[in-house]
Tab-separated table of C-alpha atoms and ligand atoms in Angstrom:
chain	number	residue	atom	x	y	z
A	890	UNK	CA	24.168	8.739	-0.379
A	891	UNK	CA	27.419	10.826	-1.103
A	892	UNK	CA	30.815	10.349	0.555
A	893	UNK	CA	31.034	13.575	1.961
A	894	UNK	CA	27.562	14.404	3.244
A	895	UNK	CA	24.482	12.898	4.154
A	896	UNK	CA	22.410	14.022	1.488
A	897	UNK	CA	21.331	11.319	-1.065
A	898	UNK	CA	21.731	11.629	-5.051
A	899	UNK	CA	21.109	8.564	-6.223
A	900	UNK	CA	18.842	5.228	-5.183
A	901	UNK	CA	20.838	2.190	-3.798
A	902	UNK	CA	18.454	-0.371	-4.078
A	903	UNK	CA	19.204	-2.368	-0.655
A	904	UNK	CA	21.258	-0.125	1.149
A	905	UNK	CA	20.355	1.725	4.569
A	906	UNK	CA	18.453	4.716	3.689
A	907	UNK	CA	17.881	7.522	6.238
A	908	UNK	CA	15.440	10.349	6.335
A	909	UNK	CA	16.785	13.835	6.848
A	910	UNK	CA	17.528	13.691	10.347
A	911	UNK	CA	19.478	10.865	10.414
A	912	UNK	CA	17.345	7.903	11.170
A	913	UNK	CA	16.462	4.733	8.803
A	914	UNK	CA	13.529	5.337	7.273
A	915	UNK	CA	10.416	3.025	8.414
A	916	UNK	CA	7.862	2.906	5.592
A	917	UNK	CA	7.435	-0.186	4.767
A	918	UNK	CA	4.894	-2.006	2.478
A	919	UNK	CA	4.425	1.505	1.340
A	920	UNK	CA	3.161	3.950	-1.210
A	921	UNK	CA	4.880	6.927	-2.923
A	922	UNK	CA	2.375	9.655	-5.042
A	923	UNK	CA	3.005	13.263	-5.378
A	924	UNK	CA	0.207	15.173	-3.933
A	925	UNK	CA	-0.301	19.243	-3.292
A	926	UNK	CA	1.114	20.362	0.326
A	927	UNK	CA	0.279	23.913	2.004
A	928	UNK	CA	2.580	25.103	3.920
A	929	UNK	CA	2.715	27.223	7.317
A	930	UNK	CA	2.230	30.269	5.153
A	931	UNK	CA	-1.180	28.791	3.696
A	932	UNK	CA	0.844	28.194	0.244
A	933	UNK	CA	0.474	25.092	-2.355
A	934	UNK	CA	3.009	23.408	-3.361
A	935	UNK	CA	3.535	19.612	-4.765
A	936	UNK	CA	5.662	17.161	-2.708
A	937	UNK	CA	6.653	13.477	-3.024
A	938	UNK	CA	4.838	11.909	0.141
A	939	UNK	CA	5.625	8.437	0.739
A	940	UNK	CA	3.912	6.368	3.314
A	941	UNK	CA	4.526	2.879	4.745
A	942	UNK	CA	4.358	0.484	7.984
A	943	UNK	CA	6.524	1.561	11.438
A	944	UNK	CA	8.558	-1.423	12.073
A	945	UNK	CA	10.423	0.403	14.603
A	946	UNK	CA	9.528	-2.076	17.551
A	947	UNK	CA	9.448	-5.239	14.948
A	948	UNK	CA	6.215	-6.694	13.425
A	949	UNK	CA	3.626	-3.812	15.119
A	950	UNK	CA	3.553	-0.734	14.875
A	951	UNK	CA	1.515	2.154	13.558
A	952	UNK	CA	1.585	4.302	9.646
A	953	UNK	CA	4.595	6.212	8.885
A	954	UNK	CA	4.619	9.135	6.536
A	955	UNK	CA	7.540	11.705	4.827
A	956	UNK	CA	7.874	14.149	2.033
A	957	UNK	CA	10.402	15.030	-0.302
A	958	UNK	CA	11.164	17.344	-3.748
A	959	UNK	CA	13.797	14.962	-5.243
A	960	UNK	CA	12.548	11.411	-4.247
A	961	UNK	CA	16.157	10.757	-2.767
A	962	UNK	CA	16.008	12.642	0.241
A	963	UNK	CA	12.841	12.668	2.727
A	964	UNK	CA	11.935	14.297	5.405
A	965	UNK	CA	10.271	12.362	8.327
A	966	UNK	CA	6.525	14.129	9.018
A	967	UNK	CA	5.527	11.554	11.785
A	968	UNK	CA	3.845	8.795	13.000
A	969	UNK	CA	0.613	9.775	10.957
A	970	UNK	CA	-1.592	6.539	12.291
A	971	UNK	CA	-0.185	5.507	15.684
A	972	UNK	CA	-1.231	2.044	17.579
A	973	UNK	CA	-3.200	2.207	20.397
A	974	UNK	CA	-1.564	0.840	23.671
A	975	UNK	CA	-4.400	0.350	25.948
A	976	UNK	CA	-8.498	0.759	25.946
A	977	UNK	CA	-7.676	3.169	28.458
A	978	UNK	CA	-5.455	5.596	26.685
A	979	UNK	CA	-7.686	6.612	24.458
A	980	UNK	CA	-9.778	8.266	27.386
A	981	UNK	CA	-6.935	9.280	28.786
A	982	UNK	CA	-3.784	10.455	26.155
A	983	UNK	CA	-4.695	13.859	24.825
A	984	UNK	CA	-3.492	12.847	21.341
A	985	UNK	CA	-6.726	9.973	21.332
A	986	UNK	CA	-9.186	12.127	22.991
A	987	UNK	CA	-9.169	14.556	20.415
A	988	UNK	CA	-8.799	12.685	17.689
A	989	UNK	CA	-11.193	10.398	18.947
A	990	UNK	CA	-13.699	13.253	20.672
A	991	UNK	CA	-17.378	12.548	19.703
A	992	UNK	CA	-16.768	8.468	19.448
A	993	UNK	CA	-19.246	6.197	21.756
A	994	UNK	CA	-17.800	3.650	23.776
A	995	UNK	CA	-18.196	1.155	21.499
A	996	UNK	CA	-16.647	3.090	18.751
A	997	UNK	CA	-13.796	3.293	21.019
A	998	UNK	CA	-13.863	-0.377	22.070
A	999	UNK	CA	-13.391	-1.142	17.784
A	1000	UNK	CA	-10.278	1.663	17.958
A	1001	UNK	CA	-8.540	-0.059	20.748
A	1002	UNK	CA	-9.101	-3.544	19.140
A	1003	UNK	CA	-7.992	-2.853	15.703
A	1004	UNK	CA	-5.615	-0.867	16.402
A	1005	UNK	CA	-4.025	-2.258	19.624
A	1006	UNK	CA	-0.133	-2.110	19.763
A	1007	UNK	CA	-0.245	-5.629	21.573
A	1008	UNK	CA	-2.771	-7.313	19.122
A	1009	UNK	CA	-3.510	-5.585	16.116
A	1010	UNK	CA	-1.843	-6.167	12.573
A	1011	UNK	CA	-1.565	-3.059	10.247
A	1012	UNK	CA	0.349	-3.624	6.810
A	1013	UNK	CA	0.477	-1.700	3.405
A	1014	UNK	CA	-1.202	1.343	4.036
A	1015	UNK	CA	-2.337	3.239	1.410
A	1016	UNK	CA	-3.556	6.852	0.990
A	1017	UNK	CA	-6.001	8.650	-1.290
A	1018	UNK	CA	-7.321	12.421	-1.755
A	1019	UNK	CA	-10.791	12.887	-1.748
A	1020	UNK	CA	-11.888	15.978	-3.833
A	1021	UNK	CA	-15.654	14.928	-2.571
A	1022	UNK	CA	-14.694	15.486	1.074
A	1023	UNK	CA	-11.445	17.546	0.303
A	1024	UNK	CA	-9.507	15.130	2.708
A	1025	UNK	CA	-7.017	12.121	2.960
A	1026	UNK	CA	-8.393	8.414	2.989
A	1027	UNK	CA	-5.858	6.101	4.086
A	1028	UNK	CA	-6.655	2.098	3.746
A	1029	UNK	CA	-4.534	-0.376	5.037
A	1030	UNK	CA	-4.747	-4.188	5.897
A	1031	UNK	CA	-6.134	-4.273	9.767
A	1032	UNK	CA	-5.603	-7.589	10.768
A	1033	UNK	CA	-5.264	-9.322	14.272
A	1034	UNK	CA	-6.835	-12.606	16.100
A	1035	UNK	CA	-10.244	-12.831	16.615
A	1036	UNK	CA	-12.746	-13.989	19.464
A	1037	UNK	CA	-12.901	-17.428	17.621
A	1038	UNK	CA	-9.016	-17.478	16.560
A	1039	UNK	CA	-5.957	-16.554	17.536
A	1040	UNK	CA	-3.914	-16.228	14.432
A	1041	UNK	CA	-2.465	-12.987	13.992
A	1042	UNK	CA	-4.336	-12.843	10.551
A	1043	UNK	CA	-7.632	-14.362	11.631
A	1044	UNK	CA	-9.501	-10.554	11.062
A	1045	UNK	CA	-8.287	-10.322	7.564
A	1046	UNK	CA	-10.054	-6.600	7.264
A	1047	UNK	CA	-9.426	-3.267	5.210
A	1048	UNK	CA	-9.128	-0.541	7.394
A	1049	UNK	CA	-10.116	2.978	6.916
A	1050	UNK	CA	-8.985	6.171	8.004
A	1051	UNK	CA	-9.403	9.794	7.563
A	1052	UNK	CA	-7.604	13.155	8.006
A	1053	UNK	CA	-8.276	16.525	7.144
A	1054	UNK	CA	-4.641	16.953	6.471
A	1055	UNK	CA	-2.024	14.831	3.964
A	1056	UNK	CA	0.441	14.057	6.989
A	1057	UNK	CA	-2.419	12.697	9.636
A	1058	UNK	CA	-3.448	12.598	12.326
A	1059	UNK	CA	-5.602	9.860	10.648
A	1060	UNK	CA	-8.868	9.248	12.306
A	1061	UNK	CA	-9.401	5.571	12.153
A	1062	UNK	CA	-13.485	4.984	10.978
A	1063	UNK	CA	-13.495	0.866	10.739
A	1064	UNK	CA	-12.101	-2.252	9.235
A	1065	UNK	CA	-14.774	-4.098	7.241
A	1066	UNK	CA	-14.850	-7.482	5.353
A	1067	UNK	CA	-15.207	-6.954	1.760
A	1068	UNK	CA	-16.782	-8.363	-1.290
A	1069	UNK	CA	-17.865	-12.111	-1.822
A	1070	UNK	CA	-17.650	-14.672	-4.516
A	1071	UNK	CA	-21.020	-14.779	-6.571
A	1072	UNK	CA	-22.859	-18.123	-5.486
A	1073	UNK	CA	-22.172	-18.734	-9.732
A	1074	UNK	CA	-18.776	-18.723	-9.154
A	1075	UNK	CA	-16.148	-21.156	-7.344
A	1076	UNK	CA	-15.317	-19.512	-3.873
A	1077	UNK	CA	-11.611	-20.954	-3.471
A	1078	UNK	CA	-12.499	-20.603	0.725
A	1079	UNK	CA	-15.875	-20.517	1.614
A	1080	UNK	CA	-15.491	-21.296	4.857
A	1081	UNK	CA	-14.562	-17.550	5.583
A	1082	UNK	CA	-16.403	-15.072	3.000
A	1083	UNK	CA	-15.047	-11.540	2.297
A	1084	UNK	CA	-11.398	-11.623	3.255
A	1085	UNK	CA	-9.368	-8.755	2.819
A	1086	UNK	CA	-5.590	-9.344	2.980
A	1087	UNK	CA	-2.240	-7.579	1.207
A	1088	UNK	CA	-3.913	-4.298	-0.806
A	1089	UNK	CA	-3.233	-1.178	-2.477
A	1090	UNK	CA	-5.638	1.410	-3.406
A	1091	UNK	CA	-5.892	3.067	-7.564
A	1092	UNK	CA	-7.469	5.863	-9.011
A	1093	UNK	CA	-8.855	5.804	-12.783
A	1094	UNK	CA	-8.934	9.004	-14.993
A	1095	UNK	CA	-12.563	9.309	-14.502
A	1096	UNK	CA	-12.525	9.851	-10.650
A	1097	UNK	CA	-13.182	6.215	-9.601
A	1098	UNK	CA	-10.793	4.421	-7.264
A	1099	UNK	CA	-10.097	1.240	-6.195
A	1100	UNK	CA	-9.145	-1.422	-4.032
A	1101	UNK	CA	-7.015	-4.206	-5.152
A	1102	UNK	CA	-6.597	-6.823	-2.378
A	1103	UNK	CA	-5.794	-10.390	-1.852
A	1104	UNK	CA	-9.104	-12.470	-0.727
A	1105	UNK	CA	-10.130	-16.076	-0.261
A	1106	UNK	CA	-7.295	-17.208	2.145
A	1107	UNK	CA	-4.706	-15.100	-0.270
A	1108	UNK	CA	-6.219	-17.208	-3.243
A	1109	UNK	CA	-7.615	-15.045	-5.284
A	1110	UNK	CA	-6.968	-11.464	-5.830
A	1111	UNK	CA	-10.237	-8.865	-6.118
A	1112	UNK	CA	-10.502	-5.242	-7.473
A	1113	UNK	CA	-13.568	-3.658	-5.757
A	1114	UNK	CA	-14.648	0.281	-6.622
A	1115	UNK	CA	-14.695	2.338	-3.692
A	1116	UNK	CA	-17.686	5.171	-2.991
A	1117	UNK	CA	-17.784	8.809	-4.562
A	1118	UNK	CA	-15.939	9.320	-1.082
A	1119	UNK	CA	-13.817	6.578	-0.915
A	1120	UNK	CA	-14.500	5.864	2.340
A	1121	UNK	CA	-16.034	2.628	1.976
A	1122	UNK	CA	-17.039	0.399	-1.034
A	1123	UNK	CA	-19.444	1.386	-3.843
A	1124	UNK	CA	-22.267	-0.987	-2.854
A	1125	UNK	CA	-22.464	-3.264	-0.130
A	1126	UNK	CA	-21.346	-6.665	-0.702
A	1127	UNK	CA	-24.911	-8.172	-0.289
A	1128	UNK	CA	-25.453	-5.359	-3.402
A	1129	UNK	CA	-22.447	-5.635	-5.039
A	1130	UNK	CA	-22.204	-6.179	-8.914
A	1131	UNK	CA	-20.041	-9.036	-10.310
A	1132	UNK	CA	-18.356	-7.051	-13.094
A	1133	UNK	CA	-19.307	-4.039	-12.278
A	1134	UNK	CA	-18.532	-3.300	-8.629
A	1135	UNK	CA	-15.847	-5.909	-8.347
A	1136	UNK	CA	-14.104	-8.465	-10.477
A	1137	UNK	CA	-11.538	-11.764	-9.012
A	1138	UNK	CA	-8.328	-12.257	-10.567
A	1139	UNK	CA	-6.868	-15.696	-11.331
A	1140	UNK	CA	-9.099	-17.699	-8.488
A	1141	UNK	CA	-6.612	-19.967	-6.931
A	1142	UNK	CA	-3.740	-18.351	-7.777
A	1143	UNK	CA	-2.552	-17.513	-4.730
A	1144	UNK	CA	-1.151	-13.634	-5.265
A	1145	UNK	CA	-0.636	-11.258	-2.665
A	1146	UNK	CA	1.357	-7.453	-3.176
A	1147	UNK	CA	-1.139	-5.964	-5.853
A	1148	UNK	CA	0.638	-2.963	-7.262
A	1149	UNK	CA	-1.688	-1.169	-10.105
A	1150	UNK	CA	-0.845	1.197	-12.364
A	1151	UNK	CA	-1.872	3.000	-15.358
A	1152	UNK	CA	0.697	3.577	-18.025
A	1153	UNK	CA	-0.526	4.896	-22.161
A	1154	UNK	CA	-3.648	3.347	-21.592
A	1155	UNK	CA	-2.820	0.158	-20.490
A	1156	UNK	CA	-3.673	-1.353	-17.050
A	1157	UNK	CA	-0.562	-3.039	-15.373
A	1158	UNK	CA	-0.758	-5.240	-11.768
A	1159	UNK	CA	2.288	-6.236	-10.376
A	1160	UNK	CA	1.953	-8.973	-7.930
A	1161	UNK	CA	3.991	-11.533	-5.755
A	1162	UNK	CA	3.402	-15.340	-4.702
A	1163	UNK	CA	2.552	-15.558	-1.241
A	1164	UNK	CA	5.116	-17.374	0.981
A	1165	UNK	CA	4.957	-14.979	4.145
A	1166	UNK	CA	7.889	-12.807	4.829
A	1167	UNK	CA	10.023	-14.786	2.100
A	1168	UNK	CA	10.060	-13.351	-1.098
A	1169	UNK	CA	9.189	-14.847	-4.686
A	1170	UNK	CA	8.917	-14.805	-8.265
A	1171	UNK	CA	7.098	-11.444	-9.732
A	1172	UNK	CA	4.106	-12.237	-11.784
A	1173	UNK	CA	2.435	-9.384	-13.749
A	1174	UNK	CA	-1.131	-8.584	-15.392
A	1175	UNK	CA	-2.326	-6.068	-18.332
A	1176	UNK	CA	-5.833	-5.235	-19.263
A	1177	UNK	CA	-7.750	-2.310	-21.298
A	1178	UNK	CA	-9.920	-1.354	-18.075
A	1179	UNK	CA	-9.518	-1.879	-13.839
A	1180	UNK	CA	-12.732	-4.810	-14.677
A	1181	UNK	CA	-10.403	-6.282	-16.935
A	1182	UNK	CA	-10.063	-8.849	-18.714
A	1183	UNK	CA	-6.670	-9.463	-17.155
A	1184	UNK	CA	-3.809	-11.490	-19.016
A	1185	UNK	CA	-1.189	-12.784	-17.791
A	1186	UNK	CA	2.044	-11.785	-18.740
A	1187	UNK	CA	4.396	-14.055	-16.260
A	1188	UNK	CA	7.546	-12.334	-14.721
A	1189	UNK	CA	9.197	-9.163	-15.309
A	1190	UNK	CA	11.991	-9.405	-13.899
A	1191	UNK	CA	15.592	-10.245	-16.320
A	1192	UNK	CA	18.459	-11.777	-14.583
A	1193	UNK	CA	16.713	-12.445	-11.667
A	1194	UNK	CA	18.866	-15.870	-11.501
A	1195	UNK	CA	16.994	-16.814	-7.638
A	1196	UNK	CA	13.603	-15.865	-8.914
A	1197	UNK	CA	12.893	-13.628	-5.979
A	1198	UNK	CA	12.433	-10.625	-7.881
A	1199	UNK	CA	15.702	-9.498	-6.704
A	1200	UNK	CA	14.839	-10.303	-2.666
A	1201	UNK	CA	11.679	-7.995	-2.856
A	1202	UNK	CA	8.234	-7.989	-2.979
A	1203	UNK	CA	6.334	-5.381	-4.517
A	1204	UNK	CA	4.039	-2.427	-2.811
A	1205	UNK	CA	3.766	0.472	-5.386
A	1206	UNK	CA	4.791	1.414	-9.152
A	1207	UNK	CA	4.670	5.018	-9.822
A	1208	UNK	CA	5.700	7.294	-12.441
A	1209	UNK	CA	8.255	10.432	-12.154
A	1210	UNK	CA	7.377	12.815	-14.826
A	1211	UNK	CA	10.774	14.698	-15.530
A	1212	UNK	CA	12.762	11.973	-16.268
A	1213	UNK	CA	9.941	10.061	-17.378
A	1214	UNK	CA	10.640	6.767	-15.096
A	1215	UNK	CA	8.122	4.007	-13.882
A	1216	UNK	CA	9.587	3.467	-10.258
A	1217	UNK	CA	9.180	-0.430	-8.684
A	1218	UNK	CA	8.823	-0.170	-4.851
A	1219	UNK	CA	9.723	-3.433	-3.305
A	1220	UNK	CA	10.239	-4.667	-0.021
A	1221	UNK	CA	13.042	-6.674	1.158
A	1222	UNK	CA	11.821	-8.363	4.255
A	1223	UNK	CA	14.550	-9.207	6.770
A	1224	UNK	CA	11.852	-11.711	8.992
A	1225	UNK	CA	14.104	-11.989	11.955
A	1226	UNK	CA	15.012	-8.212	12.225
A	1227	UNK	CA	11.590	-6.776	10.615
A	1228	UNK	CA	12.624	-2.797	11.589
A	1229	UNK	CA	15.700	-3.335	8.900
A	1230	UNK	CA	14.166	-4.399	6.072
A	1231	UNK	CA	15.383	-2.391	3.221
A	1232	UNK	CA	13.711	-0.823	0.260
A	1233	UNK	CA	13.642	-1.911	-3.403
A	1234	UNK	CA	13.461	0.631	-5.747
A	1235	UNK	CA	14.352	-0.136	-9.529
A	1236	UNK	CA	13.404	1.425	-12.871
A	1237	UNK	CA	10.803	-0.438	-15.024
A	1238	UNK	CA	11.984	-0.117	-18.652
A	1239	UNK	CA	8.819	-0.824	-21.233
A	1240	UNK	CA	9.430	-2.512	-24.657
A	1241	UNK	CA	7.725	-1.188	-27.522
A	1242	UNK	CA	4.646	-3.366	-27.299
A	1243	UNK	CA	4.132	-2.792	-23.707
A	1244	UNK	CA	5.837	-5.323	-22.343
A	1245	UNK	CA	7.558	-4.454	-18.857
A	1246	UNK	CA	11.219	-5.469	-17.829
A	1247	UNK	CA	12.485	-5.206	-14.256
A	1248	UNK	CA	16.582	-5.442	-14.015
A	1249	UNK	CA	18.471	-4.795	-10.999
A	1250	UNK	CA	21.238	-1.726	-10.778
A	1251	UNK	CA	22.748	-1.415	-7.741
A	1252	UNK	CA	22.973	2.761	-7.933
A	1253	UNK	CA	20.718	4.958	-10.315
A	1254	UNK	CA	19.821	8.137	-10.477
A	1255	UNK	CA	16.612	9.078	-12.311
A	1256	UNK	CA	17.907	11.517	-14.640
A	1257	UNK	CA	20.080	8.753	-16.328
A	1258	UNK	CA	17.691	6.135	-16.697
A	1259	UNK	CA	15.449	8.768	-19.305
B	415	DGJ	C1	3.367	-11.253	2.969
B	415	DGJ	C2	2.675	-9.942	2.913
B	415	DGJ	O1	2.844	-9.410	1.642
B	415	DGJ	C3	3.242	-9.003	3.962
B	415	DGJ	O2	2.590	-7.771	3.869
B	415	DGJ	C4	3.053	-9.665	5.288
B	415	DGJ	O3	1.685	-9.834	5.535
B	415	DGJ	C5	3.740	-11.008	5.316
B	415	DGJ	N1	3.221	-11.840	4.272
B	415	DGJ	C6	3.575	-11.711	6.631
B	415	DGJ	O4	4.083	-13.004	6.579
């Protein structure tokens, strides 16, 4: 932020940062992608659209979205996923009976419970264009107590939700277990199969996306392809593949905040420990293809003197093209105040043979970090 005006040049990695009309930004656990916008007038144009968790009222709250040209200053475009504060709203607030127009009662019944304002548990939303459907397919962790627990993370589902438009109103479709351990394999928590905790969503250069999610309790990490639609996964888990339709990462591990990108043909996952709101030491992952193999290449982060990867955990890596810099989106969770937590952003610096560093500067601007 400048002195003399509210308009941001630079990233302060930390600090307060407020959208364009003045209010702190709430996009927490979030993603940032550039994607094609029409406007009013019916033309194209490309914006940065970053989405994330509302943690207005503290730990729930609904899917936050904003846009911006120079990744420093963002406009606020609404509560694109909102909770759901009764059953009876959504037969009674406009806003839910159209989005909602056409659902049966027991359609309705799975809106109110996994999206409830009083119960439900939404975290790291993620969003994806379909070209197959020409719309927006946002994923996010949908989580609450059960009938059987009441553990705030009992559910341990992957949402889905769909809009016509980039900024919402997402329709929510369902939240769905995912894929299991093959009976060859050590499940590291068989006691509850299919799990689906902490994700993030990626899309390969041949079309096919995926979801990258913690599983197994948070033990082991899985990377599961999604449908031609990405609506839902490629085969059912009863059908699914080992290898093919889904792989697990480092069973037992324990890693949670899956960030995966794609940088000069080399796979990268960035990932933290899992010790709830605290945060931890950064551990990242290469491979030639999303079904891996995976290696391990330990921590990124230099002069990170707490290990804590600077107070963060990560959400999203993604790559501005003029300057040419790999952006690390981190959280910094403040547990006891959840609607402050600030955002880490730092640039990733890559050495020669791949290898990628993570250093903290307290201001940066992306044109001199080329
Ligand atoms: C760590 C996860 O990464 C967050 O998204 C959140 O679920 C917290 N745990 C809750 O303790």
């Amino acid at each position: 932020m400048t002195a003399d005006s509210s308009r941001c040049s630079s990233f302060r990695p930390g600090e307060v940062w407020k959208d364009t009309d003045g209010n702190v930004i709430q996009a927490h656990g979030g993603q940032v992608q550039k994607l094609i916008i029409r406007n009013d007038s019916g033309e194209d144009s490309y914006k940065w659209v970053w989405i994330g968790e509302d943690k207005t009222n503290g730990y729930r709250g609904g899917v936050c979205m904003y846009s911006s040209d120079d990744l420093y200053n963002w406009q606020f475009k609404g509560v694109v996923m909102r909770n759901v504060p009764s059953r009876d709203s959504l037969d009674t607030d406009e806003y839910f009976k159209k989005l909602y127009a056409g659902y049966s009662s027991d359609e309705l019944d799975n809106v109110a419970l996994s999206l409830s304002a009083e119960r439900a548990v939404i975290e790291r939303p993620k969003v994806i264009y379909s070209p197959k459907n020409d719309n927006y397919v946002l994923w996010f962790h949908a989580d609450g107590p059960t009938p059987e627990s009441d553990s705030n993370y009992a559910a341990a589902c992957a949402g889905v939700a769909i809009s016509k438009t980039p900024f919402g109103p997402y329709k929510f479709i369902d939240r769905y277990r995912l894929n299991i351990c093959p009976p060859d394999q050590e499940d590291k928590y068989p006691k509850s199969r299919g799990m689906a905790r902490d994700m993030n969503l990626f899309t390969d250069v041949d079309g096919s996306a995926y979801i990258i999610y913690s599983s197994e309790e948070n033990l082991t990490l899985y990377i599961s392809r999604l449908n031609d639609d990405y609506t839902y996964l490629a085969m059912k888990p009863e059908e699914a593949v080992y290898g093919k339709d889904f792989i697990r990462l480092f069973p037992g591990a324990q890693r949670e905040a899956p960030a995966l990108f794609l940088r000069n043909g080399k796979y990268y996952l960035m990932s933290s420990g899992c010790t709830g709101w605290a945060p931890n030491q950064a551990r990242y992952y290469v491979a030639d293809s999303v079904m891996g193999e995976w290696t391990s290449k330990k921590d990124p982060c230099i002069g990170d003197t707490k290990k804590t990867t600077f107070d963060s955990q990560s959400t999203c890596i993604f790559h501005e093209p003029e300057s040419d810099t790999w952006i690390y989106m981190g959280d910094r969770w403040f547990s006891e105040a959840l609607h402050d937590s600030r955002y880490i952003w730092l640039p990733l610096k890559f050495r020669d043979n791949g290898d990628m560093e993570l250093s903290f500067v307290s201001e940066w601007k992306l044109k001199e970090d080329k």
